Amino acid sequence: MSTSTVAKPQAPKPARGRRRISLPVLLLLIAGLLVLVSVVRLITDANGITSTGQMSTALRLAVPIGLAGLGGLWAERAGVVNIGLEGMMILGTWFGAWAGFQWGPWAGVVFGIIGGALGGLVHAIVTVTFNVNHIVSGVAINILALGATRYLSTFAFEGEEGGTSKQSPPVDSLGTFDIPGLSDWLQTLNGKHWFLVSDLAGLVGGIFTGLSPLTVIAVALVPLTWWVLWRTSFGLRLRSCGENPVAAESLGVNVYKYKYLAVIISGGFAGLGGAFLSLVASNIYLEGQTGGRGYIGLAAMIFGNWMPGGLALGAGLFGYTDSLKLRGGGTNVHALLLLLALLLIIGAAYFVWRKRYVHAAITTLVGVLVFLWYTTTNEVPNQVVTATPYVVTLLVLSLSAQRLRMPKADGMPYRRGQGK
């Protein structure tokens, strides 16, 4: 009897996934970027790009974007897409200013959260209970919030001193504070314009100068969100609803309850961001003052790969680019053209190292064009300064899109018992 050799089946190779950037590598990249920024500041003499005032303004502008992004994070980790963040922020601005005018700024903070949470409740009812498309529901909330606040303003603010149908009377401020001694020392060090040292002093000084109590609360909510969602059983159940709700239900998780809680909390975060705008950023409600920050917050969440830390970095980036409109304007943006050109050249070198020559050629060409723009002009037009935050949003999302990994069941319809 002849024997035949049977080839043993080979085990399938595991799929190659994209490696996540480790914390040491991320810190090294941030340090390298700071060195590059310092070099650009010395070459261009644009000291404003890392000044304490610039960083303080950037933090103030980043807070509402970050709060909106945290709201999107909570909802999408439970599987609900929340395009309605902009509308929930609008509700937060109106309710915050209304209650702040009636009973003081801290009451405004509470009512701002409640206003946003009401918008989140509506979104949860429509999407979770009635399974309406999440995008349609979110857009409807944005439209309804704008119309509702315009209607309510005619009753609440018209006839009051300083109030009209489009704005509220002034609201008492929550106040600001500095870290005694440290703030002044960092500002002095920043004024020396030393290489890297002064830039670090400006960055840290901006965090400790002119702080609002609400800013401290907002910053603390980032690590708190990470701890709740990734270190508690409540967070594990909530995230399981966004990854595989059928499996979560089979293990006894009440998927509807967690989706409702997540979307209501999401609205509360967005409402807090809106209250920040009307109580801290300007101490007045003004129609249209959200300025698309709900959408930019959603972009920051996507840039951060649905993680709180990455979201905070994204909010900081968008807040910084937004602050360029208020401080330095065209001069600072012109200096940043040189930074962009250098980053593109470094990116081209990286593509050459990875043997992706077409990408390297395109990146080099764009880098040369940006460098020519920098060398042939002295200042950029105001229109470019105004558009910078939105251009940066598009660029960052397009460049980081390949490394994104959204929750698997994000935006997918779910019915109780559908796995049976």
Tab-separated table of C-alpha atoms in Angstrom:
chain	number	residue	atom	x	y	z
A	1	MET	CA	0.000	0.000	0.000
A	2	SER	CA	1.477	3.260	-1.083
A	3	THR	CA	1.567	6.154	1.197
A	4	SER	CA	1.102	9.727	0.160
A	5	THR	CA	2.423	12.765	1.830
A	6	VAL	CA	-0.296	15.034	3.086
A	7	ALA	CA	0.724	18.649	3.410
A	8	LYS	CA	-0.178	20.123	6.727
A	9	PRO	CA	-2.444	23.123	6.431
A	10	GLN	CA	-0.704	26.295	7.403
A	11	ALA	CA	-2.249	28.488	10.023
A	12	PRO	CA	-3.528	31.743	8.571
A	13	LYS	CA	-1.310	34.689	9.203
A	14	PRO	CA	-2.803	37.314	11.419
A	15	ALA	CA	-4.003	40.400	9.633
A	16	ARG	CA	-1.574	43.242	9.771
A	17	GLY	CA	-3.166	46.157	11.523
A	18	ARG	CA	-1.897	49.650	11.744
A	19	ARG	CA	0.298	50.138	14.755
A	20	ARG	CA	-0.858	52.696	17.241
A	21	ILE	CA	1.622	55.395	18.200
A	22	SER	CA	3.020	54.676	21.656
A	23	LEU	CA	3.152	57.370	24.318
A	24	PRO	CA	6.978	57.798	24.205
A	25	VAL	CA	6.860	58.209	20.411
A	26	LEU	CA	3.987	60.689	20.700
A	27	LEU	CA	5.888	62.740	23.279
A	28	LEU	CA	8.967	62.668	21.042
A	29	LEU	CA	6.914	63.933	18.094
A	30	ILE	CA	5.452	66.752	20.214
A	31	ALA	CA	8.948	67.711	21.416
A	32	GLY	CA	10.201	67.752	17.823
A	33	LEU	CA	7.301	69.965	16.771
A	34	LEU	CA	8.074	72.399	19.594
A	35	VAL	CA	11.715	72.609	18.475
A	36	LEU	CA	10.587	73.251	14.900
A	37	VAL	CA	8.158	75.963	16.041
A	38	SER	CA	10.934	77.614	18.038
A	39	VAL	CA	13.218	77.591	14.995
A	40	VAL	CA	10.487	79.183	12.874
A	41	ARG	CA	9.880	81.841	15.530
A	42	LEU	CA	13.564	82.784	15.565
A	43	ILE	CA	13.763	82.936	11.756
A	44	THR	CA	10.559	84.939	11.254
A	45	ASP	CA	10.743	87.006	14.466
A	46	ALA	CA	7.020	86.268	14.941
A	47	ASN	CA	7.207	86.006	18.725
A	48	GLY	CA	3.431	86.049	18.983
A	49	ILE	CA	3.023	82.466	17.784
A	50	THR	CA	4.182	81.133	21.174
A	51	SER	CA	3.358	84.054	23.449
A	52	THR	CA	1.553	83.550	26.749
A	53	GLY	CA	-1.379	85.623	25.508
A	54	GLN	CA	-1.656	83.533	22.333
A	55	MET	CA	-1.679	80.288	24.294
A	56	SER	CA	-4.184	81.613	26.842
A	57	THR	CA	-6.513	82.669	24.040
A	58	ALA	CA	-6.041	79.304	22.332
A	59	LEU	CA	-7.017	77.470	25.537
A	60	ARG	CA	-10.129	79.597	25.933
A	61	LEU	CA	-11.152	78.860	22.348
A	62	ALA	CA	-10.282	75.161	22.635
A	63	VAL	CA	-12.530	74.529	25.658
A	64	PRO	CA	-15.935	74.668	23.885
A	65	ILE	CA	-14.532	72.633	20.986
A	66	GLY	CA	-13.177	70.033	23.426
A	67	LEU	CA	-16.446	69.842	25.364
A	68	ALA	CA	-18.395	69.317	22.137
A	69	GLY	CA	-15.876	66.633	21.152
A	70	LEU	CA	-16.297	64.894	24.519
A	71	GLY	CA	-20.034	64.927	23.916
A	72	GLY	CA	-19.535	63.266	20.547
A	73	LEU	CA	-17.170	60.729	22.134
A	74	TRP	CA	-19.740	59.605	24.716
A	75	ALA	CA	-22.480	59.189	22.124
A	76	GLU	CA	-20.416	57.437	19.481
A	77	ARG	CA	-18.764	55.077	21.947
A	78	ALA	CA	-22.320	53.848	22.602
A	79	GLY	CA	-23.016	53.564	18.862
A	80	VAL	CA	-24.989	56.777	18.251
A	81	VAL	CA	-23.681	59.357	15.781
A	82	ASN	CA	-24.346	62.839	17.159
A	83	ILE	CA	-24.331	65.411	14.371
A	84	GLY	CA	-26.664	67.440	16.602
A	85	LEU	CA	-23.820	68.687	18.804
A	86	GLU	CA	-24.058	72.129	17.215
A	87	GLY	CA	-27.747	72.408	18.112
A	88	MET	CA	-27.113	71.190	21.648
A	89	MET	CA	-24.400	73.825	22.020
A	90	ILE	CA	-26.880	76.467	20.830
A	91	LEU	CA	-29.332	75.332	23.506
A	92	GLY	CA	-26.521	75.506	26.065
A	93	THR	CA	-25.641	79.081	25.098
A	94	TRP	CA	-29.251	80.251	25.348
A	95	PHE	CA	-30.213	78.470	28.565
A	96	GLY	CA	-26.877	79.391	30.144
A	97	ALA	CA	-27.350	83.099	29.410
A	98	TRP	CA	-31.039	83.079	30.377
A	99	ALA	CA	-30.493	81.406	33.742
A	100	GLY	CA	-27.274	83.364	34.302
A	101	PHE	CA	-29.137	86.627	33.839
A	102	GLN	CA	-31.894	85.504	36.213
A	103	TRP	CA	-29.967	83.800	39.014
A	104	GLY	CA	-26.227	84.216	38.434
A	105	PRO	CA	-23.472	82.556	36.356
A	106	TRP	CA	-23.319	79.232	38.207
A	107	ALA	CA	-27.046	78.754	37.693
A	108	GLY	CA	-26.307	79.469	34.048
A	109	VAL	CA	-23.776	76.646	33.985
A	110	VAL	CA	-26.326	74.201	35.398
A	111	PHE	CA	-29.092	75.272	33.028
A	112	GLY	CA	-26.703	75.220	30.079
A	113	ILE	CA	-25.990	71.552	30.820
A	114	ILE	CA	-29.716	70.872	31.191
A	115	GLY	CA	-30.488	72.619	27.895
A	116	GLY	CA	-27.934	70.531	26.015
A	117	ALA	CA	-29.095	67.350	27.778
A	118	LEU	CA	-32.681	68.037	26.632
A	119	GLY	CA	-31.405	68.154	23.064
A	120	GLY	CA	-29.577	64.884	23.714
A	121	LEU	CA	-32.777	63.324	25.094
A	122	VAL	CA	-34.665	64.248	21.926
A	123	HIS	CA	-31.872	62.759	19.804
A	124	ALA	CA	-31.926	59.561	21.885
A	125	ILE	CA	-35.693	59.163	21.587
A	126	VAL	CA	-35.623	59.655	17.828
A	127	THR	CA	-32.584	57.465	17.084
A	128	VAL	CA	-32.675	54.762	19.761
A	129	THR	CA	-36.406	54.234	20.239
A	130	PHE	CA	-37.691	55.048	16.747
A	131	ASN	CA	-34.528	54.076	14.805
A	132	VAL	CA	-34.510	57.241	12.694
A	133	ASN	CA	-31.308	57.825	10.747
A	134	HIS	CA	-28.787	59.456	13.104
A	135	ILE	CA	-27.637	62.067	10.593
A	136	VAL	CA	-31.185	63.157	9.790
A	137	SER	CA	-32.032	63.453	13.487
A	138	GLY	CA	-28.882	65.464	14.219
A	139	VAL	CA	-29.461	67.914	11.388
A	140	ALA	CA	-33.078	68.350	12.495
A	141	ILE	CA	-31.950	69.146	16.053
A	142	ASN	CA	-29.514	71.764	14.753
A	143	ILE	CA	-32.297	73.476	12.820
A	144	LEU	CA	-34.838	73.202	15.647
A	145	ALA	CA	-32.410	74.542	18.246
A	146	LEU	CA	-31.702	77.625	16.162
A	147	GLY	CA	-35.401	78.295	15.587
A	148	ALA	CA	-36.415	77.598	19.186
A	149	THR	CA	-33.804	79.898	20.719
A	150	ARG	CA	-34.692	82.688	18.272
A	151	TYR	CA	-38.355	82.339	19.245
A	152	LEU	CA	-37.657	82.195	22.994
A	153	SER	CA	-35.381	85.238	22.840
A	154	THR	CA	-38.277	87.467	21.801
A	155	PHE	CA	-40.004	86.668	25.110
A	156	ALA	CA	-37.002	86.365	27.436
A	157	PHE	CA	-34.670	89.166	26.316
A	158	GLU	CA	-36.665	91.799	24.441
A	159	GLY	CA	-37.537	94.681	26.729
A	160	GLU	CA	-34.647	93.969	29.102
A	161	GLU	CA	-31.843	96.502	29.319
A	162	GLY	CA	-29.213	95.497	26.756
A	163	GLY	CA	-31.330	92.649	25.410
A	164	THR	CA	-32.880	92.116	21.970
A	165	SER	CA	-34.436	89.257	20.044
A	166	LYS	CA	-30.916	88.175	19.027
A	167	GLN	CA	-28.918	88.727	22.189
A	168	SER	CA	-29.250	88.591	25.948
A	169	PRO	CA	-28.468	91.270	28.511
A	170	PRO	CA	-24.946	91.018	29.989
A	171	VAL	CA	-24.416	88.188	32.458
A	172	ASP	CA	-22.217	88.403	35.560
A	173	SER	CA	-18.778	86.872	35.030
A	174	LEU	CA	-17.482	83.759	36.757
A	175	GLY	CA	-14.188	85.598	37.180
A	176	THR	CA	-10.639	84.569	36.336
A	177	PHE	CA	-7.520	83.831	38.335
A	178	ASP	CA	-3.779	83.278	37.856
A	179	ILE	CA	-1.448	80.901	39.659
A	180	PRO	CA	0.319	83.288	42.091
A	181	GLY	CA	3.982	83.810	41.283
A	182	LEU	CA	4.142	81.120	38.603
A	183	SER	CA	2.129	83.053	35.993
A	184	ASP	CA	4.271	86.205	36.294
A	185	TRP	CA	7.523	84.240	36.201
A	186	LEU	CA	6.463	82.322	33.083
A	187	GLN	CA	5.377	85.526	31.333
A	188	THR	CA	8.737	87.124	32.116
A	189	LEU	CA	10.572	84.046	30.823
A	190	ASN	CA	8.454	84.050	27.681
A	191	GLY	CA	9.383	87.690	27.080
A	192	LYS	CA	13.095	86.790	26.916
A	193	HIS	CA	12.501	85.112	23.511
A	194	TRP	CA	15.082	82.408	24.204
A	195	PHE	CA	15.225	79.360	21.975
A	196	LEU	CA	12.747	76.671	23.096
A	197	VAL	CA	12.793	77.790	26.764
A	198	SER	CA	10.642	80.855	26.090
A	199	ASP	CA	8.328	78.819	23.855
A	200	LEU	CA	7.768	76.261	26.605
A	201	ALA	CA	7.205	79.106	29.075
A	202	GLY	CA	4.582	80.588	26.749
A	203	LEU	CA	2.816	77.241	26.374
A	204	VAL	CA	2.734	76.498	30.100
A	205	GLY	CA	2.080	80.132	31.017
A	206	GLY	CA	-0.977	80.205	28.800
A	207	ILE	CA	-2.409	77.284	30.757
A	208	PHE	CA	-1.910	79.026	34.117
A	209	THR	CA	-2.883	82.586	33.163
A	210	GLY	CA	-6.375	84.121	33.123
A	211	LEU	CA	-8.096	80.876	34.058
A	212	SER	CA	-11.843	80.629	34.532
A	213	PRO	CA	-13.161	78.069	37.049
A	214	LEU	CA	-15.143	76.572	34.177
A	215	THR	CA	-11.926	76.100	32.197
A	216	VAL	CA	-10.453	74.046	35.042
A	217	ILE	CA	-13.607	71.922	35.185
A	218	ALA	CA	-13.564	71.387	31.415
A	219	VAL	CA	-9.904	70.286	31.396
A	220	ALA	CA	-10.543	67.908	34.319
A	221	LEU	CA	-13.403	66.281	32.390
A	222	VAL	CA	-10.939	64.844	29.843
A	223	PRO	CA	-9.126	62.430	32.229
A	224	LEU	CA	-12.415	61.831	34.075
A	225	THR	CA	-14.031	60.678	30.822
A	226	TRP	CA	-11.097	58.352	30.133
A	227	TRP	CA	-11.326	56.860	33.621
A	228	VAL	CA	-15.101	56.321	33.473
A	229	LEU	CA	-15.162	54.822	29.979
A	230	TRP	CA	-12.002	52.687	30.201
A	231	ARG	CA	-11.605	51.867	33.884
A	232	THR	CA	-15.131	51.199	35.170
A	233	SER	CA	-17.696	48.470	34.514
A	234	PHE	CA	-20.192	51.158	33.517
A	235	GLY	CA	-17.822	52.362	30.798
A	236	LEU	CA	-17.155	48.818	29.598
A	237	ARG	CA	-20.870	48.151	29.190
A	238	LEU	CA	-21.394	51.467	27.430
A	239	ARG	CA	-18.555	50.852	24.978
A	240	SER	CA	-19.801	47.324	24.304
A	241	CYS	CA	-23.036	48.869	23.020
A	242	GLY	CA	-21.043	50.723	20.393
A	243	GLU	CA	-18.960	47.705	19.386
A	244	ASN	CA	-21.456	44.837	19.372
A	245	PRO	CA	-24.866	45.603	20.920
A	246	VAL	CA	-26.211	42.116	20.160
A	247	ALA	CA	-23.385	40.458	22.116
A	248	ALA	CA	-23.798	43.021	24.909
A	249	GLU	CA	-27.505	42.217	25.151
A	250	SER	CA	-26.753	38.491	25.299
A	251	LEU	CA	-24.607	39.194	28.375
A	252	GLY	CA	-27.424	41.016	30.136
A	253	VAL	CA	-26.594	44.612	29.226
A	254	ASN	CA	-29.610	46.885	28.785
A	255	VAL	CA	-28.463	48.401	25.504
A	256	TYR	CA	-31.275	50.943	25.277
A	257	LYS	CA	-30.516	52.285	28.749
A	258	TYR	CA	-26.817	52.785	28.038
A	259	LYS	CA	-27.477	54.397	24.670
A	260	TYR	CA	-29.945	56.798	26.278
A	261	LEU	CA	-27.516	57.676	29.070
A	262	ALA	CA	-24.643	58.172	26.636
A	263	VAL	CA	-26.579	60.504	24.331
A	264	ILE	CA	-28.028	62.540	27.214
A	265	ILE	CA	-24.533	62.909	28.730
A	266	SER	CA	-23.313	63.825	25.260
A	267	GLY	CA	-25.867	66.623	25.081
A	268	GLY	CA	-24.882	67.775	28.565
A	269	PHE	CA	-21.242	68.118	27.521
A	270	ALA	CA	-22.217	70.079	24.408
A	271	GLY	CA	-24.528	72.250	26.522
A	272	LEU	CA	-21.666	72.955	28.923
A	273	GLY	CA	-19.558	74.020	25.945
A	274	GLY	CA	-22.348	76.358	24.879
A	275	ALA	CA	-22.653	77.785	28.394
A	276	PHE	CA	-18.906	78.439	28.340
A	277	LEU	CA	-19.381	80.588	25.243
A	278	SER	CA	-22.149	82.720	26.729
A	279	LEU	CA	-20.800	82.924	30.298
A	280	VAL	CA	-16.999	82.922	29.974
A	281	ALA	CA	-15.966	83.703	26.404
A	282	SER	CA	-18.294	86.696	26.016
A	283	ASN	CA	-20.654	86.855	29.089
A	284	ILE	CA	-23.598	87.410	26.707
A	285	TYR	CA	-25.794	85.232	24.499
A	286	LEU	CA	-25.588	86.203	20.838
A	287	GLU	CA	-27.356	84.430	18.012
A	288	GLY	CA	-24.873	82.414	15.957
A	289	GLN	CA	-22.089	82.588	18.540
A	290	THR	CA	-21.374	78.846	18.367
A	291	GLY	CA	-19.923	79.463	14.902
A	292	GLY	CA	-19.819	75.791	13.900
A	293	ARG	CA	-17.845	74.721	16.972
A	294	GLY	CA	-20.079	71.683	17.367
A	295	TYR	CA	-18.941	70.423	13.984
A	296	ILE	CA	-15.302	71.251	14.727
A	297	GLY	CA	-15.649	69.390	18.039
A	298	LEU	CA	-16.854	66.371	16.081
A	299	ALA	CA	-13.803	66.732	13.839
A	300	ALA	CA	-11.550	66.900	16.912
A	301	MET	CA	-13.106	63.679	18.193
A	302	ILE	CA	-12.455	61.931	14.859
A	303	PHE	CA	-8.908	63.321	14.738
A	304	GLY	CA	-8.374	61.896	18.230
A	305	ASN	CA	-9.500	58.453	17.027
A	306	TRP	CA	-12.431	58.406	19.475
A	307	MET	CA	-10.049	58.712	22.448
A	308	PRO	CA	-10.090	61.525	25.069
A	309	GLY	CA	-6.355	62.278	24.880
A	310	GLY	CA	-6.285	62.564	21.098
A	311	LEU	CA	-9.467	64.602	21.235
A	312	ALA	CA	-7.806	67.080	23.613
A	313	LEU	CA	-4.845	67.459	21.241
A	314	GLY	CA	-7.220	68.048	18.333
A	315	ALA	CA	-9.221	70.635	20.271
A	316	GLY	CA	-5.984	72.383	21.236
A	317	LEU	CA	-4.854	72.481	17.601
A	318	PHE	CA	-8.164	73.888	16.366
A	319	GLY	CA	-8.326	76.340	19.266
A	320	TYR	CA	-4.833	77.581	18.431
A	321	THR	CA	-5.614	78.115	14.754
A	322	ASP	CA	-8.843	79.883	15.743
A	323	SER	CA	-6.897	82.187	18.075
A	324	LEU	CA	-4.766	83.378	15.159
A	325	LYS	CA	-7.732	85.477	14.019
A	326	LEU	CA	-7.686	87.406	17.287
A	327	ARG	CA	-3.967	87.857	17.930
A	328	GLY	CA	-1.336	88.645	15.322
A	329	GLY	CA	-3.605	87.835	12.381
A	330	GLY	CA	-1.822	87.710	9.041
A	331	THR	CA	1.670	88.081	10.512
A	332	ASN	CA	1.452	84.929	12.610
A	333	VAL	CA	-0.255	82.918	9.877
A	334	HIS	CA	2.464	84.053	7.443
A	335	ALA	CA	5.135	82.739	9.831
A	336	LEU	CA	3.293	79.445	10.098
A	337	LEU	CA	3.553	79.047	6.320
A	338	LEU	CA	7.274	78.424	6.852
A	339	LEU	CA	6.433	75.845	9.532
A	340	LEU	CA	4.027	74.119	7.136
A	341	ALA	CA	6.658	74.074	4.376
A	342	LEU	CA	9.210	72.485	6.721
A	343	LEU	CA	6.683	69.879	7.886
A	344	LEU	CA	5.883	68.993	4.267
A	345	ILE	CA	9.572	68.550	3.439
A	346	ILE	CA	9.986	66.286	6.488
A	347	GLY	CA	6.919	64.370	5.348
A	348	ALA	CA	8.436	63.964	1.883
A	349	ALA	CA	11.637	62.567	3.408
A	350	TYR	CA	9.524	60.088	5.381
A	351	PHE	CA	7.790	58.930	2.198
A	352	VAL	CA	11.161	58.459	0.495
A	353	TRP	CA	12.305	56.340	3.439
A	354	ARG	CA	9.146	54.228	3.058
A	355	LYS	CA	9.817	54.016	-0.715
A	356	ARG	CA	6.554	55.741	-1.567
A	357	TYR	CA	8.053	57.943	-4.239
A	358	VAL	CA	4.836	59.275	-5.773
A	359	HIS	CA	3.650	60.518	-2.378
A	360	ALA	CA	7.084	62.002	-1.762
A	361	ALA	CA	7.057	63.877	-5.073
A	362	ILE	CA	3.582	65.337	-4.471
A	363	THR	CA	4.446	66.341	-0.897
A	364	THR	CA	7.688	67.966	-2.034
A	365	LEU	CA	5.868	69.937	-4.728
A	366	VAL	CA	3.283	71.232	-2.254
A	367	GLY	CA	6.041	72.089	0.234
A	368	VAL	CA	7.945	74.081	-2.397
A	369	LEU	CA	4.776	75.977	-3.379
A	370	VAL	CA	4.071	76.857	0.260
A	371	PHE	CA	7.678	77.982	0.724
A	372	LEU	CA	7.415	80.185	-2.372
A	373	TRP	CA	4.213	81.666	-0.961
A	374	TYR	CA	6.093	82.473	2.244
A	375	THR	CA	9.143	84.007	0.536
A	376	THR	CA	7.199	86.146	-1.971
A	377	THR	CA	4.786	87.722	0.534
A	378	ASN	CA	5.026	89.585	3.807
A	379	GLU	CA	1.527	88.921	5.127
A	380	VAL	CA	-1.441	86.745	4.202
A	381	PRO	CA	-4.895	88.213	3.439
A	382	ASN	CA	-7.489	88.411	6.202
A	383	GLN	CA	-9.674	85.957	4.295
A	384	VAL	CA	-6.964	83.314	4.655
A	385	VAL	CA	-6.658	84.036	8.392
A	386	THR	CA	-10.420	83.632	8.831
A	387	ALA	CA	-10.461	80.365	6.880
A	388	THR	CA	-7.401	78.891	8.649
A	389	PRO	CA	-9.285	76.904	11.368
A	390	TYR	CA	-11.526	75.250	8.779
A	391	VAL	CA	-8.669	74.519	6.360
A	392	VAL	CA	-6.671	72.967	9.199
A	393	THR	CA	-9.719	70.858	10.123
A	394	LEU	CA	-9.943	69.458	6.584
A	395	LEU	CA	-6.186	68.871	6.304
A	396	VAL	CA	-5.892	67.110	9.641
A	397	LEU	CA	-8.849	64.828	8.959
A	398	SER	CA	-7.628	63.952	5.470
A	399	LEU	CA	-4.097	63.166	6.683
A	400	SER	CA	-5.195	61.138	9.713
A	401	ALA	CA	-8.057	59.270	8.031
A	402	GLN	CA	-6.003	56.135	7.385
A	403	ARG	CA	-5.311	55.580	11.082
A	404	LEU	CA	-8.888	56.012	12.302
A	405	ARG	CA	-10.872	53.208	13.875
A	406	MET	CA	-14.452	54.099	14.799
A	407	PRO	CA	-16.636	51.896	17.036
A	408	LYS	CA	-17.850	48.985	14.909
A	409	ALA	CA	-21.574	49.552	15.509
A	410	ASP	CA	-21.401	53.346	15.337
A	411	GLY	CA	-24.489	54.672	13.554
A	412	MET	CA	-25.966	51.220	12.940
A	413	PRO	CA	-29.660	50.648	13.742
A	414	TYR	CA	-30.415	48.352	16.655
A	415	ARG	CA	-33.595	46.676	17.861
A	416	ARG	CA	-33.944	44.924	21.192
A	417	GLY	CA	-33.766	41.157	20.719
A	418	GLN	CA	-32.552	41.317	17.104
A	419	GLY	CA	-29.859	38.724	17.807
A	420	LYS	CA	-32.378	36.009	18.723
